[in-house]
Short mmCIF file of N, CA, C and O in Angstrom, two decimals:
data_model
loop_
_atom_site.label_atom_id
_atom_site.label_comp_id
_atom_site.label_asym_id
_atom_site.label_seq_id
_atom_site.Cartn_x
_atom_site.Cartn_y
_atom_site.Cartn_z
N MET A 1 -1.42 -0.01 -10.53
CA MET A 1 -0.09 0.00 -9.94
C MET A 1 0.92 0.27 -11.04
O MET A 1 0.87 -0.32 -12.10
N TRP A 2 1.83 1.16 -10.75
CA TRP A 2 2.86 1.56 -11.70
C TRP A 2 4.21 1.34 -11.02
O TRP A 2 4.57 2.04 -10.09
N GLN A 3 4.95 0.34 -11.48
CA GLN A 3 6.28 0.07 -10.92
C GLN A 3 7.25 1.07 -11.53
O GLN A 3 7.31 1.21 -12.76
N ARG A 4 8.00 1.78 -10.65
CA ARG A 4 8.83 2.87 -11.13
C ARG A 4 10.26 2.80 -10.61
O ARG A 4 10.52 2.25 -9.57
N TRP A 5 11.12 3.44 -11.36
CA TRP A 5 12.51 3.63 -10.96
C TRP A 5 12.79 5.12 -11.02
O TRP A 5 12.39 5.80 -11.97
N GLY A 6 13.43 5.64 -9.99
CA GLY A 6 13.74 7.06 -9.94
C GLY A 6 12.53 7.94 -9.68
O GLY A 6 12.17 8.77 -10.49
N LEU A 7 11.89 7.75 -8.53
CA LEU A 7 10.73 8.58 -8.19
C LEU A 7 11.07 9.52 -7.05
O LEU A 7 12.12 9.40 -6.41
N SER A 8 10.16 10.46 -6.80
CA SER A 8 10.40 11.48 -5.79
C SER A 8 9.14 11.69 -4.96
O SER A 8 8.04 11.79 -5.50
N VAL A 9 9.34 11.76 -3.64
CA VAL A 9 8.25 12.00 -2.69
C VAL A 9 8.74 13.05 -1.69
O VAL A 9 9.80 12.87 -1.09
N GLY A 10 7.99 14.13 -1.53
CA GLY A 10 8.40 15.17 -0.59
C GLY A 10 9.76 15.75 -0.92
O GLY A 10 10.55 16.02 -0.02
N ASP A 11 10.05 15.92 -2.21
CA ASP A 11 11.34 16.42 -2.71
C ASP A 11 12.51 15.52 -2.35
O ASP A 11 13.66 15.96 -2.34
N ARG A 12 12.24 14.28 -2.04
CA ARG A 12 13.30 13.31 -1.73
C ARG A 12 13.30 12.24 -2.82
O ARG A 12 12.26 11.67 -3.14
N ARG A 13 14.46 11.98 -3.39
CA ARG A 13 14.60 11.01 -4.49
C ARG A 13 14.76 9.60 -3.94
O ARG A 13 15.42 9.38 -2.93
N PHE A 14 14.13 8.64 -4.63
CA PHE A 14 14.22 7.22 -4.29
C PHE A 14 14.56 6.44 -5.55
O PHE A 14 14.18 6.84 -6.66
N SER A 15 15.22 5.31 -5.38
CA SER A 15 15.65 4.54 -6.54
C SER A 15 14.53 3.76 -7.20
O SER A 15 14.55 3.55 -8.42
N GLN A 16 13.53 3.32 -6.43
CA GLN A 16 12.45 2.52 -7.01
C GLN A 16 11.23 2.56 -6.11
O GLN A 16 11.30 3.08 -5.00
N GLY A 17 10.13 2.01 -6.60
CA GLY A 17 8.91 1.94 -5.80
C GLY A 17 7.71 1.67 -6.68
O GLY A 17 7.85 1.40 -7.87
N ILE A 18 6.52 1.73 -6.07
CA ILE A 18 5.29 1.61 -6.83
C ILE A 18 4.43 2.84 -6.57
O ILE A 18 4.43 3.38 -5.47
N THR A 19 3.75 3.28 -7.61
CA THR A 19 2.87 4.43 -7.52
C THR A 19 1.45 3.97 -7.84
O THR A 19 1.24 3.19 -8.77
N VAL A 20 0.51 4.45 -7.06
CA VAL A 20 -0.89 4.05 -7.19
C VAL A 20 -1.77 5.29 -7.14
O VAL A 20 -1.33 6.37 -6.77
N HIS A 21 -3.04 5.11 -7.47
CA HIS A 21 -4.03 6.18 -7.34
C HIS A 21 -4.35 6.37 -5.86
O HIS A 21 -4.12 5.49 -5.04
N SER A 22 -4.95 7.49 -5.53
CA SER A 22 -5.21 7.82 -4.12
C SER A 22 -6.30 6.98 -3.48
O SER A 22 -6.61 7.17 -2.31
N ARG A 23 -6.85 6.05 -4.19
CA ARG A 23 -7.79 5.10 -3.60
C ARG A 23 -7.42 3.74 -4.20
O ARG A 23 -7.86 3.40 -5.30
N SER A 24 -6.59 3.00 -3.46
CA SER A 24 -6.09 1.74 -4.03
C SER A 24 -5.83 0.70 -2.95
O SER A 24 -5.68 1.01 -1.77
N SER A 25 -5.75 -0.53 -3.42
CA SER A 25 -5.41 -1.66 -2.57
C SER A 25 -4.61 -2.64 -3.42
O SER A 25 -5.10 -3.10 -4.45
N VAL A 26 -3.39 -2.92 -3.01
CA VAL A 26 -2.51 -3.84 -3.73
C VAL A 26 -2.24 -5.02 -2.82
O VAL A 26 -1.70 -4.84 -1.71
N GLU A 27 -2.62 -6.22 -3.26
CA GLU A 27 -2.40 -7.42 -2.44
C GLU A 27 -1.23 -8.22 -3.02
O GLU A 27 -1.13 -8.43 -4.22
N ILE A 28 -0.37 -8.67 -2.11
CA ILE A 28 0.82 -9.43 -2.48
C ILE A 28 0.80 -10.74 -1.72
O ILE A 28 0.74 -10.74 -0.49
N ALA A 29 0.86 -11.84 -2.46
CA ALA A 29 0.94 -13.16 -1.82
C ALA A 29 2.39 -13.40 -1.41
O ALA A 29 3.30 -13.29 -2.23
N LEU A 30 2.60 -13.70 -0.15
CA LEU A 30 3.94 -14.00 0.36
C LEU A 30 4.13 -15.51 0.22
O LEU A 30 3.75 -16.27 1.09
N ASN A 31 4.72 -15.91 -0.88
CA ASN A 31 4.80 -17.34 -1.20
C ASN A 31 6.05 -18.03 -0.65
O ASN A 31 6.42 -19.10 -1.10
N ARG A 32 6.66 -17.42 0.32
CA ARG A 32 7.79 -18.02 1.04
C ARG A 32 7.89 -17.34 2.39
O ARG A 32 7.09 -16.48 2.72
N GLN A 33 8.86 -17.72 3.20
CA GLN A 33 8.99 -17.14 4.55
C GLN A 33 9.58 -15.74 4.46
O GLN A 33 10.75 -15.56 4.20
N CYS A 34 8.72 -14.77 4.69
CA CYS A 34 9.15 -13.37 4.68
C CYS A 34 9.08 -12.83 6.11
O CYS A 34 8.29 -13.31 6.92
N THR A 35 9.93 -11.85 6.39
CA THR A 35 10.02 -11.36 7.76
C THR A 35 9.66 -9.89 7.92
O THR A 35 9.14 -9.50 8.96
N THR A 36 9.93 -9.06 6.91
CA THR A 36 9.71 -7.63 7.05
C THR A 36 9.18 -7.00 5.77
O THR A 36 9.40 -7.51 4.68
N PHE A 37 8.51 -5.88 5.95
CA PHE A 37 8.17 -4.98 4.83
C PHE A 37 8.61 -3.60 5.25
O PHE A 37 8.31 -3.14 6.36
N SER A 38 9.33 -2.92 4.36
CA SER A 38 9.75 -1.55 4.64
C SER A 38 9.55 -0.70 3.39
O SER A 38 9.62 -1.20 2.26
N ALA A 39 9.29 0.58 3.60
CA ALA A 39 9.09 1.52 2.49
C ALA A 39 9.05 2.93 3.05
O ALA A 39 9.07 3.14 4.27
N TRP A 40 8.97 3.88 2.16
CA TRP A 40 8.67 5.28 2.47
C TRP A 40 7.38 5.60 1.75
O TRP A 40 7.29 5.43 0.53
N ALA A 41 6.35 6.02 2.48
CA ALA A 41 5.03 6.26 1.91
C ALA A 41 4.73 7.75 1.86
O ALA A 41 4.96 8.46 2.84
N GLY A 42 4.24 8.21 0.70
CA GLY A 42 3.88 9.63 0.60
C GLY A 42 3.27 9.97 -0.74
O GLY A 42 3.21 9.15 -1.65
N VAL A 43 2.84 11.22 -0.85
CA VAL A 43 2.26 11.72 -2.09
C VAL A 43 3.40 11.95 -3.08
O VAL A 43 4.37 12.64 -2.77
N ASP A 44 3.28 11.35 -4.25
CA ASP A 44 4.31 11.43 -5.27
C ASP A 44 4.45 12.86 -5.79
O ASP A 44 3.46 13.57 -5.94
N ASP A 45 5.69 13.27 -6.06
CA ASP A 45 5.92 14.63 -6.55
C ASP A 45 5.35 14.87 -7.95
O ASP A 45 5.26 16.02 -8.38
N LEU A 46 4.94 13.82 -8.67
CA LEU A 46 4.24 14.02 -9.94
C LEU A 46 2.88 14.67 -9.73
O LEU A 46 2.30 15.21 -10.66
N SER A 47 2.35 14.60 -8.53
CA SER A 47 1.08 15.24 -8.18
C SER A 47 1.34 16.67 -7.76
O SER A 47 1.04 17.08 -6.64
N LEU A 48 1.87 17.47 -8.66
CA LEU A 48 2.31 18.83 -8.32
C LEU A 48 1.21 19.74 -7.83
O LEU A 48 1.41 20.54 -6.93
N PHE A 49 0.05 19.65 -8.41
CA PHE A 49 -1.00 20.62 -8.10
C PHE A 49 -2.18 19.96 -7.40
O PHE A 49 -3.31 20.39 -7.55
N THR A 50 -1.91 18.93 -6.61
CA THR A 50 -3.00 18.24 -5.94
C THR A 50 -3.49 19.03 -4.73
O THR A 50 -2.74 19.78 -4.11
N ASP A 51 -4.76 18.86 -4.43
CA ASP A 51 -5.32 19.48 -3.23
C ASP A 51 -5.87 18.42 -2.29
O ASP A 51 -6.61 18.70 -1.37
N ARG A 52 -5.51 17.18 -2.52
CA ARG A 52 -6.05 16.06 -1.76
C ARG A 52 -4.97 15.47 -0.86
O ARG A 52 -3.81 15.40 -1.22
N SER A 53 -5.37 15.01 0.30
CA SER A 53 -4.47 14.32 1.21
C SER A 53 -4.87 12.85 1.29
O SER A 53 -5.99 12.48 0.94
N VAL A 54 -3.92 12.02 1.72
CA VAL A 54 -4.14 10.57 1.75
C VAL A 54 -3.65 9.98 3.07
O VAL A 54 -2.93 10.63 3.83
N ARG A 55 -4.04 8.73 3.29
CA ARG A 55 -3.56 7.97 4.44
C ARG A 55 -3.16 6.59 3.91
O ARG A 55 -3.88 5.98 3.13
N PHE A 56 -2.02 6.10 4.36
CA PHE A 56 -1.48 4.80 3.95
C PHE A 56 -1.69 3.78 5.07
O PHE A 56 -1.56 4.13 6.25
N SER A 57 -1.96 2.53 4.70
CA SER A 57 -2.07 1.44 5.68
C SER A 57 -1.40 0.19 5.12
O SER A 57 -1.41 -0.04 3.91
N VAL A 58 -0.86 -0.61 6.03
CA VAL A 58 -0.29 -1.91 5.68
C VAL A 58 -1.04 -2.97 6.47
O VAL A 58 -1.17 -2.88 7.69
N TYR A 59 -1.56 -3.98 5.75
CA TYR A 59 -2.27 -5.10 6.35
C TYR A 59 -1.51 -6.39 6.03
O TYR A 59 -0.89 -6.51 4.98
N ALA A 60 -1.59 -7.35 6.93
CA ALA A 60 -1.07 -8.70 6.67
C ALA A 60 -2.12 -9.68 7.17
O ALA A 60 -2.58 -9.56 8.32
N ASP A 61 -2.52 -10.59 6.31
CA ASP A 61 -3.56 -11.57 6.63
C ASP A 61 -4.80 -10.89 7.23
O ASP A 61 -5.42 -11.39 8.17
N GLY A 62 -5.17 -9.73 6.68
CA GLY A 62 -6.37 -9.04 7.10
C GLY A 62 -6.24 -8.17 8.34
O GLY A 62 -7.18 -7.47 8.71
N GLN A 63 -5.09 -8.16 8.98
CA GLN A 63 -4.89 -7.36 10.20
C GLN A 63 -4.05 -6.13 9.88
O GLN A 63 -2.98 -6.25 9.27
N ARG A 64 -4.53 -4.95 10.30
CA ARG A 64 -3.74 -3.74 10.06
C ARG A 64 -2.53 -3.73 10.98
O ARG A 64 -2.65 -3.84 12.20
N LEU A 65 -1.35 -3.57 10.37
CA LEU A 65 -0.10 -3.54 11.11
C LEU A 65 0.46 -2.13 11.26
O LEU A 65 1.24 -1.86 12.17
N TRP A 66 0.07 -1.23 10.35
CA TRP A 66 0.64 0.12 10.36
C TRP A 66 -0.30 1.06 9.63
O TRP A 66 -0.96 0.66 8.67
N GLN A 67 -0.38 2.31 10.11
CA GLN A 67 -1.14 3.34 9.41
C GLN A 67 -0.42 4.67 9.55
O GLN A 67 0.07 5.01 10.64
N SER A 68 -0.34 5.40 8.47
CA SER A 68 0.30 6.72 8.50
C SER A 68 -0.67 7.75 9.05
O SER A 68 -1.88 7.50 9.16
N GLY A 69 -0.15 8.91 9.32
CA GLY A 69 -1.00 10.06 9.55
C GLY A 69 -1.49 10.56 8.20
O GLY A 69 -1.17 9.98 7.16
N VAL A 70 -2.23 11.63 8.20
CA VAL A 70 -2.70 12.23 6.95
C VAL A 70 -1.51 12.92 6.28
O VAL A 70 -0.79 13.70 6.91
N LEU A 71 -1.29 12.60 4.99
CA LEU A 71 -0.15 13.14 4.25
C LEU A 71 -0.64 13.89 3.02
O LEU A 71 -1.48 13.39 2.27
N GLY A 72 -0.08 15.07 2.81
CA GLY A 72 -0.37 15.88 1.63
C GLY A 72 0.87 16.02 0.77
O GLY A 72 1.94 15.49 1.09
N HIS A 73 0.73 16.79 -0.30
CA HIS A 73 1.83 16.94 -1.27
C HIS A 73 3.11 17.50 -0.66
O HIS A 73 4.21 17.09 -1.02
N ASP A 74 3.01 18.43 0.24
CA ASP A 74 4.20 19.08 0.80
C ASP A 74 4.81 18.33 1.98
O ASP A 74 5.84 18.76 2.51
N ASP A 75 4.20 17.22 2.40
CA ASP A 75 4.69 16.48 3.55
C ASP A 75 5.83 15.54 3.19
O ASP A 75 5.83 14.96 2.10
N PRO A 76 6.78 15.35 4.11
CA PRO A 76 7.83 14.36 3.86
C PRO A 76 7.24 12.95 3.91
O PRO A 76 6.18 12.74 4.52
N PRO A 77 7.90 11.98 3.28
CA PRO A 77 7.38 10.61 3.32
C PRO A 77 7.45 10.02 4.73
O PRO A 77 8.31 10.39 5.53
N ALA A 78 6.53 9.11 5.01
CA ALA A 78 6.48 8.42 6.30
C ALA A 78 7.25 7.10 6.19
O ALA A 78 7.08 6.36 5.22
N ALA A 79 8.07 6.82 7.18
CA ALA A 79 8.82 5.56 7.21
C ALA A 79 7.90 4.41 7.61
O ALA A 79 7.14 4.53 8.57
N VAL A 80 7.97 3.33 6.86
CA VAL A 80 7.19 2.12 7.13
C VAL A 80 8.17 0.99 7.44
O VAL A 80 9.10 0.75 6.67
N GLN A 81 7.96 0.30 8.55
CA GLN A 81 8.77 -0.86 8.92
C GLN A 81 7.89 -1.78 9.75
O GLN A 81 7.55 -1.45 10.88
N VAL A 82 7.47 -2.91 9.17
CA VAL A 82 6.59 -3.84 9.89
C VAL A 82 7.11 -5.27 9.75
O VAL A 82 7.78 -5.61 8.77
N SER A 83 6.78 -6.08 10.73
CA SER A 83 7.10 -7.50 10.68
C SER A 83 5.96 -8.23 9.96
O SER A 83 4.78 -8.01 10.27
N VAL A 84 6.32 -9.09 9.03
CA VAL A 84 5.33 -9.94 8.35
C VAL A 84 5.65 -11.42 8.58
O VAL A 84 5.15 -12.29 7.88
N ALA A 85 6.45 -11.68 9.61
CA ALA A 85 6.84 -13.06 9.93
C ALA A 85 5.59 -13.89 10.20
O ALA A 85 4.70 -13.48 10.93
N GLY A 86 5.52 -15.06 9.57
CA GLY A 86 4.40 -15.97 9.76
C GLY A 86 3.15 -15.59 8.98
O GLY A 86 2.12 -16.25 9.12
N ARG A 87 3.21 -14.56 8.17
CA ARG A 87 2.05 -14.10 7.40
C ARG A 87 2.08 -14.67 5.98
O ARG A 87 3.16 -14.95 5.45
N SER A 88 0.90 -14.77 5.37
CA SER A 88 0.84 -15.31 4.00
C SER A 88 0.46 -14.27 2.96
O SER A 88 0.62 -14.50 1.77
N SER A 89 -0.05 -13.10 3.40
CA SER A 89 -0.39 -12.06 2.43
C SER A 89 -0.12 -10.68 3.02
O SER A 89 -0.16 -10.47 4.23
N LEU A 90 0.17 -9.76 2.13
CA LEU A 90 0.45 -8.38 2.48
C LEU A 90 -0.46 -7.52 1.61
O LEU A 90 -0.61 -7.78 0.42
N ARG A 91 -1.09 -6.50 2.20
CA ARG A 91 -1.96 -5.61 1.44
C ARG A 91 -1.58 -4.17 1.75
O ARG A 91 -1.54 -3.76 2.91
N LEU A 92 -1.30 -3.40 0.69
CA LEU A 92 -0.93 -2.00 0.80
C LEU A 92 -2.12 -1.17 0.36
O LEU A 92 -2.60 -1.31 -0.77
N VAL A 93 -2.62 -0.32 1.26
CA VAL A 93 -3.85 0.43 1.01
C VAL A 93 -3.56 1.93 1.08
O VAL A 93 -2.85 2.40 1.97
N VAL A 94 -4.15 2.67 0.14
CA VAL A 94 -4.12 4.13 0.16
C VAL A 94 -5.56 4.61 0.09
O VAL A 94 -6.32 4.16 -0.76
N GLU A 95 -5.91 5.53 1.01
CA GLU A 95 -7.27 6.06 1.06
C GLU A 95 -7.23 7.58 1.05
O GLU A 95 -6.28 8.18 1.57
N ARG A 96 -8.24 8.18 0.48
CA ARG A 96 -8.37 9.63 0.54
C ARG A 96 -8.61 10.03 1.99
O ARG A 96 -9.32 9.35 2.71
N ALA A 97 -8.02 11.15 2.39
CA ALA A 97 -8.13 11.56 3.80
C ALA A 97 -8.66 12.97 3.96
O ALA A 97 -8.48 13.58 4.99
N GLY A 98 -9.28 13.48 2.93
CA GLY A 98 -9.83 14.82 3.05
C GLY A 98 -10.47 15.25 1.76
O GLY A 98 -10.46 14.53 0.76
N PRO A 99 -11.05 16.43 1.76
CA PRO A 99 -11.70 16.92 0.56
C PRO A 99 -10.67 17.27 -0.51
O PRO A 99 -9.48 17.36 -0.23
N GLY A 100 -11.15 17.46 -1.69
CA GLY A 100 -10.28 17.83 -2.81
C GLY A 100 -10.80 17.21 -4.08
O GLY A 100 -11.44 16.16 -4.06
N ASN A 101 -10.49 17.85 -5.19
CA ASN A 101 -11.01 17.40 -6.47
C ASN A 101 -9.94 16.88 -7.42
O ASN A 101 -10.26 16.22 -8.40
N LEU A 102 -8.70 17.21 -7.18
CA LEU A 102 -7.65 16.85 -8.12
C LEU A 102 -7.13 15.44 -7.85
O LEU A 102 -7.08 14.99 -6.71
N PRO A 103 -6.72 14.74 -8.91
CA PRO A 103 -6.17 13.39 -8.72
C PRO A 103 -4.86 13.44 -7.94
O PRO A 103 -4.11 14.40 -8.02
N THR A 104 -4.62 12.39 -7.17
CA THR A 104 -3.42 12.31 -6.35
C THR A 104 -2.73 10.97 -6.61
O THR A 104 -3.37 9.93 -6.57
N LEU A 105 -1.43 11.02 -6.85
CA LEU A 105 -0.62 9.81 -6.99
C LEU A 105 0.09 9.58 -5.67
O LEU A 105 0.71 10.49 -5.12
N ALA A 106 -0.01 8.37 -5.17
CA ALA A 106 0.62 8.00 -3.90
C ALA A 106 1.69 6.95 -4.18
O ALA A 106 1.48 6.06 -4.99
N SER A 107 2.82 7.05 -3.51
CA SER A 107 3.92 6.12 -3.77
C SER A 107 4.40 5.41 -2.52
O SER A 107 4.44 5.99 -1.43
N TRP A 108 4.76 4.15 -2.72
CA TRP A 108 5.44 3.32 -1.73
C TRP A 108 6.88 3.24 -2.25
O TRP A 108 7.21 2.39 -3.06
N ALA A 109 7.73 4.18 -1.81
CA ALA A 109 9.09 4.30 -2.34
C ALA A 109 10.06 3.37 -1.63
O ALA A 109 9.93 3.11 -0.42
N ASP A 110 11.06 2.88 -2.38
CA ASP A 110 12.07 1.95 -1.86
C ASP A 110 11.43 0.81 -1.08
O ASP A 110 11.94 0.38 -0.04
N ALA A 111 10.30 0.32 -1.59
CA ALA A 111 9.57 -0.78 -0.95
C ALA A 111 10.35 -2.08 -1.06
O ALA A 111 10.80 -2.45 -2.14
N VAL A 112 10.52 -2.76 0.08
CA VAL A 112 11.27 -4.01 0.13
C VAL A 112 10.55 -4.99 1.03
O VAL A 112 10.17 -4.66 2.16
N ILE A 113 10.35 -6.21 0.53
CA ILE A 113 9.85 -7.31 1.35
C ILE A 113 11.04 -8.20 1.63
O ILE A 113 11.65 -8.74 0.70
N GLY A 114 11.41 -8.32 2.90
CA GLY A 114 12.57 -9.13 3.28
C GLY A 114 12.15 -10.59 3.48
O GLY A 114 11.32 -10.88 4.34
N CYS A 115 12.70 -11.47 2.64
CA CYS A 115 12.36 -12.91 2.71
C CYS A 115 13.63 -13.73 2.81
O CYS A 115 14.70 -13.29 2.44
N ARG A 116 13.44 -14.96 3.27
CA ARG A 116 14.59 -15.88 3.37
C ARG A 116 14.77 -16.64 2.10
O ARG A 116 13.92 -16.90 1.35
#
């Protein structure tokens, strides 16, 4: 996981986010009452010459709450907005979604966990 400021996905600039490899799982313990998770998910523009597509998923307490369609380098980011009320953990997953040999960087841009 690479925490970043000033990243770009689908030629759209974002102020912050996290970037991961195209096969990753990041688990976050929600150690207080949180209500929402929001982000923009997509292939990072640093992956200029990638030939691989990915799929993003959000899980809370082991249950999938959201999944993107298949996203490639030229695709705009997908909006993520899920409720995590009453949950104790959040897991952000990126999986390869097609053939390809080049490495792919995937980003969760402007990611925010809304807590009280």
